[in-house]
Amino acid sequence: MEYNLIPSFFPNIHKVKFVSKKILKQHAYARGSNAIRTDYGDRTSWVLPLPEEVTIQISHTWDNYESIASRLASKVADVHTAIADFQGLKGAASGAYSSVSAADDTISVNAAIGAARAAAAGAQTTEVPAYRVDSSLVYKDSSRREFTFSITLIDSIGDPYNTLFKPITELMKLSCPEMQDGDLIGINFPNIFEIYSVGSDLVKINNAALTSIMPV
């Protein structure tokens, strides 16, 4: 089944075609030609005017390389920082505890608060150690390409249900999963789509997951 949404008074307009493909099997290993197995039988298609706007987004993640040497250097820096903290607290904390325990063996609430304040005051004098662990910047991952199409559709024959509403509703339906009869949790995968511009190489996507449709 093919839905042609090209207005009759613009027969030579540039076009983009969506072809639905039913997923029969999908493997966890995403590389290789057999990652997704689709049905080559009945494929519904939509012929649409070339989008007025096409947005393509791809992002990459780069991060510090965590080698044994860099992890060891980080541990050494943590140890030096802890030593500096203890040195700043040592005098104030021991003095506060001595003043509290000199009277008797019990510590009152006010005395405990005073000890905490004295320890905090001692922490303010702690010198900040100057350390930094440098490591190589390495590539980690890339996101899937994201395409956003903005397409203007026109009813040119006075039948908006058949020329616009029905084709778009079918597109939305095939982009959704289907419940399996008699199964509490099983589903059939949503269809994926092959998308390409007719007569040009502006758009060419072999397997696209349709994530959002917003008719306005």
PDB file of C-alpha atoms in Angstrom:
ATOM      1  CA  MET A   1       0.000   0.000   0.000  1.00  0.00           C
ATOM      2  CA  GLU A   2       1.370   3.413  -0.978  1.00  0.00           C
ATOM      3  CA  TYR A   3      -0.011   6.713   0.262  1.00  0.00           C
ATOM      4  CA  ASN A   4       0.754   9.575  -2.096  1.00  0.00           C
ATOM      5  CA  LEU A   5       0.465  12.870  -0.242  1.00  0.00           C
ATOM      6  CA  ILE A   6       1.803  15.036  -3.065  1.00  0.00           C
ATOM      7  CA  PRO A   7      -0.724  17.762  -4.038  1.00  0.00           C
ATOM      8  CA  SER A   8      -2.164  17.205  -7.531  1.00  0.00           C
ATOM      9  CA  PHE A   9      -1.197  20.727  -8.632  1.00  0.00           C
ATOM     10  CA  PHE A  10       2.481  20.097  -7.690  1.00  0.00           C
ATOM     11  CA  PRO A  11       3.222  16.776  -9.455  1.00  0.00           C
ATOM     12  CA  ASN A  12       6.914  17.584 -10.048  1.00  0.00           C
ATOM     13  CA  ILE A  13       7.704  18.725  -6.508  1.00  0.00           C
ATOM     14  CA  HIS A  14      10.736  17.159  -4.811  1.00  0.00           C
ATOM     15  CA  LYS A  15       9.731  14.162  -2.740  1.00  0.00           C
ATOM     16  CA  VAL A  16      10.778  12.060   0.237  1.00  0.00           C
ATOM     17  CA  LYS A  17       9.611   8.481   0.730  1.00  0.00           C
ATOM     18  CA  PHE A  18       8.958   6.583   3.950  1.00  0.00           C
ATOM     19  CA  VAL A  19       8.849   2.771   3.678  1.00  0.00           C
ATOM     20  CA  SER A  20       7.775   0.758   6.731  1.00  0.00           C
ATOM     21  CA  LYS A  21       9.613  -2.465   7.583  1.00  0.00           C
ATOM     22  CA  LYS A  22       8.287  -5.038  10.042  1.00  0.00           C
ATOM     23  CA  ILE A  23      10.947  -6.303  12.467  1.00  0.00           C
ATOM     24  CA  LEU A  24      11.020 -10.087  12.599  1.00  0.00           C
ATOM     25  CA  LYS A  25      14.099 -10.484  14.786  1.00  0.00           C
ATOM     26  CA  GLN A  26      16.603  -8.179  16.439  1.00  0.00           C
ATOM     27  CA  HIS A  27      19.960  -9.250  17.887  1.00  0.00           C
ATOM     28  CA  ALA A  28      21.642  -7.710  20.913  1.00  0.00           C
ATOM     29  CA  TYR A  29      24.909  -7.393  18.958  1.00  0.00           C
ATOM     30  CA  ALA A  30      24.283  -4.243  16.926  1.00  0.00           C
ATOM     31  CA  ARG A  31      27.122  -4.601  14.404  1.00  0.00           C
ATOM     32  CA  GLY A  32      26.970  -6.485  11.155  1.00  0.00           C
ATOM     33  CA  SER A  33      24.345  -6.956   8.479  1.00  0.00           C
ATOM     34  CA  ASN A  34      22.167  -9.315  10.523  1.00  0.00           C
ATOM     35  CA  ALA A  35      21.521  -7.066  13.534  1.00  0.00           C
ATOM     36  CA  ILE A  36      17.931  -6.477  12.363  1.00  0.00           C
ATOM     37  CA  ARG A  37      15.929  -8.915  10.282  1.00  0.00           C
ATOM     38  CA  THR A  38      12.877  -7.419   8.568  1.00  0.00           C
ATOM     39  CA  ASP A  39       9.960  -8.720   6.522  1.00  0.00           C
ATOM     40  CA  TYR A  40      10.360  -8.214   2.774  1.00  0.00           C
ATOM     41  CA  GLY A  41       6.647  -8.798   2.156  1.00  0.00           C
ATOM     42  CA  ASP A  42       3.961  -6.137   2.187  1.00  0.00           C
ATOM     43  CA  ARG A  43       5.552  -2.765   2.962  1.00  0.00           C
ATOM     44  CA  THR A  44       3.416   0.324   3.390  1.00  0.00           C
ATOM     45  CA  SER A  45       4.977   3.490   2.005  1.00  0.00           C
ATOM     46  CA  TRP A  46       4.288   7.226   2.080  1.00  0.00           C
ATOM     47  CA  VAL A  47       5.342   9.712  -0.601  1.00  0.00           C
ATOM     48  CA  LEU A  48       5.599  13.173   0.944  1.00  0.00           C
ATOM     49  CA  PRO A  49       6.785  16.603  -0.174  1.00  0.00           C
ATOM     50  CA  LEU A  50      10.439  17.155   0.614  1.00  0.00           C
ATOM     51  CA  PRO A  51      10.654  18.663   4.134  1.00  0.00           C
ATOM     52  CA  GLU A  52      10.850  22.433   4.383  1.00  0.00           C
ATOM     53  CA  GLU A  53      13.244  21.977   7.291  1.00  0.00           C
ATOM     54  CA  VAL A  54      15.614  19.096   8.008  1.00  0.00           C
ATOM     55  CA  THR A  55      17.538  19.071  11.288  1.00  0.00           C
ATOM     56  CA  ILE A  56      20.291  16.476  11.778  1.00  0.00           C
ATOM     57  CA  GLN A  57      21.938  16.062  15.163  1.00  0.00           C
ATOM     58  CA  ILE A  58      24.746  13.788  16.279  1.00  0.00           C
ATOM     59  CA  SER A  59      26.786  14.055  19.474  1.00  0.00           C
ATOM     60  CA  HIS A  60      29.969  12.382  20.704  1.00  0.00           C
ATOM     61  CA  THR A  61      31.253  11.682  24.215  1.00  0.00           C
ATOM     62  CA  TRP A  62      34.920  12.117  25.085  1.00  0.00           C
ATOM     63  CA  ASP A  63      36.220  11.537  28.611  1.00  0.00           C
ATOM     64  CA  ASN A  64      39.404  11.164  30.623  1.00  0.00           C
ATOM     65  CA  TYR A  65      41.219   7.878  30.114  1.00  0.00           C
ATOM     66  CA  GLU A  66      41.384   5.984  33.417  1.00  0.00           C
ATOM     67  CA  SER A  67      44.667   4.101  33.346  1.00  0.00           C
ATOM     68  CA  ILE A  68      46.326   2.384  36.302  1.00  0.00           C
ATOM     69  CA  ALA A  69      48.774   5.285  36.524  1.00  0.00           C
ATOM     70  CA  SER A  70      46.045   7.951  36.627  1.00  0.00           C
ATOM     71  CA  ARG A  71      44.025   6.029  39.235  1.00  0.00           C
ATOM     72  CA  LEU A  72      47.118   5.613  41.400  1.00  0.00           C
ATOM     73  CA  ALA A  73      47.904   9.326  41.097  1.00  0.00           C
ATOM     74  CA  SER A  74      44.315  10.158  42.140  1.00  0.00           C
ATOM     75  CA  LYS A  75      44.661   7.954  45.239  1.00  0.00           C
ATOM     76  CA  VAL A  76      47.916   9.681  46.178  1.00  0.00           C
ATOM     77  CA  ALA A  77      46.265  13.085  45.825  1.00  0.00           C
ATOM     78  CA  ASP A  78      43.360  11.910  48.024  1.00  0.00           C
ATOM     79  CA  VAL A  79      45.792  10.766  50.712  1.00  0.00           C
ATOM     80  CA  HIS A  80      47.594  14.127  50.703  1.00  0.00           C
ATOM     81  CA  THR A  81      44.265  15.941  50.960  1.00  0.00           C
ATOM     82  CA  ALA A  82      43.174  13.786  53.924  1.00  0.00           C
ATOM     83  CA  ILE A  83      46.494  14.404  55.694  1.00  0.00           C
ATOM     84  CA  ALA A  84      46.084  18.168  55.255  1.00  0.00           C
ATOM     85  CA  ASP A  85      42.553  17.986  56.682  1.00  0.00           C
ATOM     86  CA  PHE A  86      43.681  16.036  59.757  1.00  0.00           C
ATOM     87  CA  GLN A  87      46.550  18.429  60.398  1.00  0.00           C
ATOM     88  CA  GLY A  88      44.145  21.360  60.384  1.00  0.00           C
ATOM     89  CA  LEU A  89      41.753  19.639  62.793  1.00  0.00           C
ATOM     90  CA  LYS A  90      44.343  18.079  65.101  1.00  0.00           C
ATOM     91  CA  GLY A  91      45.103  21.020  67.385  1.00  0.00           C
ATOM     92  CA  ALA A  92      41.585  22.423  67.694  1.00  0.00           C
ATOM     93  CA  ALA A  93      39.862  19.051  68.132  1.00  0.00           C
ATOM     94  CA  SER A  94      42.240  17.746  70.806  1.00  0.00           C
ATOM     95  CA  GLY A  95      42.067  21.018  72.722  1.00  0.00           C
ATOM     96  CA  ALA A  96      38.281  21.041  72.647  1.00  0.00           C
ATOM     97  CA  TYR A  97      38.040  17.467  73.918  1.00  0.00           C
ATOM     98  CA  SER A  98      40.510  18.140  76.748  1.00  0.00           C
ATOM     99  CA  SER A  99      38.528  21.149  77.976  1.00  0.00           C
ATOM    100  CA  VAL A 100      35.330  19.113  77.961  1.00  0.00           C
ATOM    101  CA  SER A 101      36.688  16.025  79.725  1.00  0.00           C
ATOM    102  CA  ALA A 102      38.764  17.897  82.323  1.00  0.00           C
ATOM    103  CA  ALA A 103      35.758  18.616  84.561  1.00  0.00           C
ATOM    104  CA  ASP A 104      34.313  15.099  84.696  1.00  0.00           C
ATOM    105  CA  ASP A 105      33.737  12.020  82.573  1.00  0.00           C
ATOM    106  CA  THR A 106      30.415  13.202  81.117  1.00  0.00           C
ATOM    107  CA  ILE A 107      29.992  15.488  78.116  1.00  0.00           C
ATOM    108  CA  SER A 108      27.027  17.872  78.092  1.00  0.00           C
ATOM    109  CA  VAL A 109      25.144  18.909  74.962  1.00  0.00           C
ATOM    110  CA  ASN A 110      26.582  22.423  75.160  1.00  0.00           C
ATOM    111  CA  ALA A 111      30.068  21.020  75.551  1.00  0.00           C
ATOM    112  CA  ALA A 112      29.578  18.768  72.502  1.00  0.00           C
ATOM    113  CA  ILE A 113      28.370  21.736  70.454  1.00  0.00           C
ATOM    114  CA  GLY A 114      31.361  23.735  71.613  1.00  0.00           C
ATOM    115  CA  ALA A 115      33.697  20.915  70.603  1.00  0.00           C
ATOM    116  CA  ALA A 116      32.117  20.747  67.150  1.00  0.00           C
ATOM    117  CA  ARG A 117      32.485  24.504  66.713  1.00  0.00           C
ATOM    118  CA  ALA A 118      36.114  24.333  67.753  1.00  0.00           C
ATOM    119  CA  ALA A 119      36.748  21.536  65.257  1.00  0.00           C
ATOM    120  CA  ALA A 120      35.030  23.529  62.498  1.00  0.00           C
ATOM    121  CA  ALA A 121      37.153  26.552  63.334  1.00  0.00           C
ATOM    122  CA  GLY A 122      40.244  24.407  63.054  1.00  0.00           C
ATOM    123  CA  ALA A 123      39.125  23.166  59.635  1.00  0.00           C
ATOM    124  CA  GLN A 124      39.051  26.740  58.379  1.00  0.00           C
ATOM    125  CA  THR A 125      42.811  26.940  58.791  1.00  0.00           C
ATOM    126  CA  THR A 126      43.462  23.855  56.671  1.00  0.00           C
ATOM    127  CA  GLU A 127      45.629  24.656  53.667  1.00  0.00           C
ATOM    128  CA  VAL A 128      44.291  23.501  50.307  1.00  0.00           C
ATOM    129  CA  PRO A 129      46.796  21.150  48.643  1.00  0.00           C
ATOM    130  CA  ALA A 130      47.647  21.950  45.032  1.00  0.00           C
ATOM    131  CA  TYR A 131      47.175  18.750  43.058  1.00  0.00           C
ATOM    132  CA  ARG A 132      45.768  17.810  39.690  1.00  0.00           C
ATOM    133  CA  VAL A 133      45.810  14.486  37.886  1.00  0.00           C
ATOM    134  CA  ASP A 134      46.100  14.821  34.110  1.00  0.00           C
ATOM    135  CA  SER A 135      45.063  12.029  31.764  1.00  0.00           C
ATOM    136  CA  SER A 136      44.499  11.595  28.060  1.00  0.00           C
ATOM    137  CA  LEU A 137      41.152  12.476  26.523  1.00  0.00           C
ATOM    138  CA  VAL A 138      39.698   9.490  24.697  1.00  0.00           C
ATOM    139  CA  TYR A 139      36.591   8.811  22.647  1.00  0.00           C
ATOM    140  CA  LYS A 140      33.827   6.935  24.516  1.00  0.00           C
ATOM    141  CA  ASP A 141      30.605   6.834  22.498  1.00  0.00           C
ATOM    142  CA  SER A 142      28.404   8.450  19.831  1.00  0.00           C
ATOM    143  CA  SER A 143      24.674   8.983  19.901  1.00  0.00           C
ATOM    144  CA  ARG A 144      22.403   7.746  17.151  1.00  0.00           C
ATOM    145  CA  ARG A 145      21.736  10.313  14.459  1.00  0.00           C
ATOM    146  CA  GLU A 146      18.553  12.265  15.109  1.00  0.00           C
ATOM    147  CA  PHE A 147      16.531  13.661  12.200  1.00  0.00           C
ATOM    148  CA  THR A 148      13.684  16.144  12.520  1.00  0.00           C
ATOM    149  CA  PHE A 149      11.469  16.740   9.469  1.00  0.00           C
ATOM    150  CA  SER A 150       8.944  19.573   9.135  1.00  0.00           C
ATOM    151  CA  ILE A 151       6.606  18.820   6.234  1.00  0.00           C
ATOM    152  CA  THR A 152       3.651  20.888   5.013  1.00  0.00           C
ATOM    153  CA  LEU A 153       0.722  18.753   3.786  1.00  0.00           C
ATOM    154  CA  ILE A 154      -2.130  20.074   1.639  1.00  0.00           C
ATOM    155  CA  ASP A 155      -5.518  18.550   0.800  1.00  0.00           C
ATOM    156  CA  SER A 156      -5.837  19.329  -2.898  1.00  0.00           C
ATOM    157  CA  ILE A 157      -9.040  17.385  -3.688  1.00  0.00           C
ATOM    158  CA  GLY A 158     -11.369  18.335  -0.845  1.00  0.00           C
ATOM    159  CA  ASP A 159     -11.112  14.989   0.955  1.00  0.00           C
ATOM    160  CA  PRO A 160      -8.923  15.604   4.042  1.00  0.00           C
ATOM    161  CA  TYR A 161      -9.789  12.274   5.665  1.00  0.00           C
ATOM    162  CA  ASN A 162      -8.398  10.111   2.851  1.00  0.00           C
ATOM    163  CA  THR A 163      -5.629  12.441   1.691  1.00  0.00           C
ATOM    164  CA  LEU A 164      -4.233  13.467   5.085  1.00  0.00           C
ATOM    165  CA  PHE A 165      -5.847  12.001   8.196  1.00  0.00           C
ATOM    166  CA  LYS A 166      -5.893   8.326   7.179  1.00  0.00           C
ATOM    167  CA  PRO A 167      -2.296   8.144   5.856  1.00  0.00           C
ATOM    168  CA  ILE A 168      -0.859   9.933   8.910  1.00  0.00           C
ATOM    169  CA  THR A 169      -2.930   7.793  11.287  1.00  0.00           C
ATOM    170  CA  GLU A 170      -1.545   4.656   9.622  1.00  0.00           C
ATOM    171  CA  LEU A 171       1.988   6.015   9.973  1.00  0.00           C
ATOM    172  CA  MET A 172       1.397   6.636  13.683  1.00  0.00           C
ATOM    173  CA  LYS A 173      -0.089   3.144  14.101  1.00  0.00           C
ATOM    174  CA  LEU A 174       2.894   1.359  12.551  1.00  0.00           C
ATOM    175  CA  SER A 175       5.313   3.348  14.706  1.00  0.00           C
ATOM    176  CA  CYS A 176       3.731   1.815  17.837  1.00  0.00           C
ATOM    177  CA  PRO A 177       4.267  -1.677  19.304  1.00  0.00           C
ATOM    178  CA  GLU A 178       1.493  -4.249  18.977  1.00  0.00           C
ATOM    179  CA  MET A 179       0.275  -6.417  21.841  1.00  0.00           C
ATOM    180  CA  GLN A 180       0.482 -10.165  21.297  1.00  0.00           C
ATOM    181  CA  ASP A 181      -2.831 -12.007  21.713  1.00  0.00           C
ATOM    182  CA  GLY A 182      -3.032 -14.123  24.863  1.00  0.00           C
ATOM    183  CA  ASP A 183       0.279 -12.837  26.244  1.00  0.00           C
ATOM    184  CA  LEU A 184       0.482 -10.635  29.335  1.00  0.00           C
ATOM    185  CA  ILE A 185       3.805  -8.990  28.499  1.00  0.00           C
ATOM    186  CA  GLY A 186       4.776  -9.969  24.942  1.00  0.00           C
ATOM    187  CA  ILE A 187       4.703  -7.398  22.148  1.00  0.00           C
ATOM    188  CA  ASN A 188       5.521  -7.160  18.484  1.00  0.00           C
ATOM    189  CA  PHE A 189       8.175  -4.564  17.764  1.00  0.00           C
ATOM    190  CA  PRO A 190       7.134  -1.259  16.198  1.00  0.00           C
ATOM    191  CA  ASN A 191       7.980  -0.991  12.519  1.00  0.00           C
ATOM    192  CA  ILE A 192      11.156   0.740  11.476  1.00  0.00           C
ATOM    193  CA  PHE A 193      11.389   2.869   8.345  1.00  0.00           C
ATOM    194  CA  GLU A 194      13.594   3.362   5.354  1.00  0.00           C
ATOM    195  CA  ILE A 195      13.609   7.051   4.452  1.00  0.00           C
ATOM    196  CA  TYR A 196      15.105   8.519   1.302  1.00  0.00           C
ATOM    197  CA  SER A 197      14.657  11.527  -0.952  1.00  0.00           C
ATOM    198  CA  VAL A 198      13.477  10.736  -4.470  1.00  0.00           C
ATOM    199  CA  GLY A 199      15.839  11.922  -7.184  1.00  0.00           C
ATOM    200  CA  SER A 200      18.540  13.210  -4.810  1.00  0.00           C
ATOM    201  CA  ASP A 201      20.812  12.053  -2.009  1.00  0.00           C
ATOM    202  CA  LEU A 202      19.690  14.727   0.475  1.00  0.00           C
ATOM    203  CA  VAL A 203      18.131  12.127   2.808  1.00  0.00           C
ATOM    204  CA  LYS A 204      19.017   8.429   2.977  1.00  0.00           C
ATOM    205  CA  ILE A 205      18.372   6.364   6.118  1.00  0.00           C
ATOM    206  CA  ASN A 206      18.205   2.575   5.903  1.00  0.00           C
ATOM    207  CA  ASN A 207      16.759   1.868   9.366  1.00  0.00           C
ATOM    208  CA  ALA A 208      15.050   4.688  11.226  1.00  0.00           C
ATOM    209  CA  ALA A 209      13.073   4.408  14.466  1.00  0.00           C
ATOM    210  CA  LEU A 210      10.169   6.848  14.408  1.00  0.00           C
ATOM    211  CA  THR A 211      10.115   8.454  17.856  1.00  0.00           C
ATOM    212  CA  SER A 212       7.605  11.279  17.505  1.00  0.00           C
ATOM    213  CA  ILE A 213       4.824  12.454  15.171  1.00  0.00           C
ATOM    214  CA  MET A 214       3.122  15.790  15.771  1.00  0.00           C
ATOM    215  CA  PRO A 215       0.403  16.667  13.218  1.00  0.00           C
ATOM    216  CA  VAL A 216      -0.709  20.295  13.564  1.00  0.00           C
TER     217      VAL A 216
END
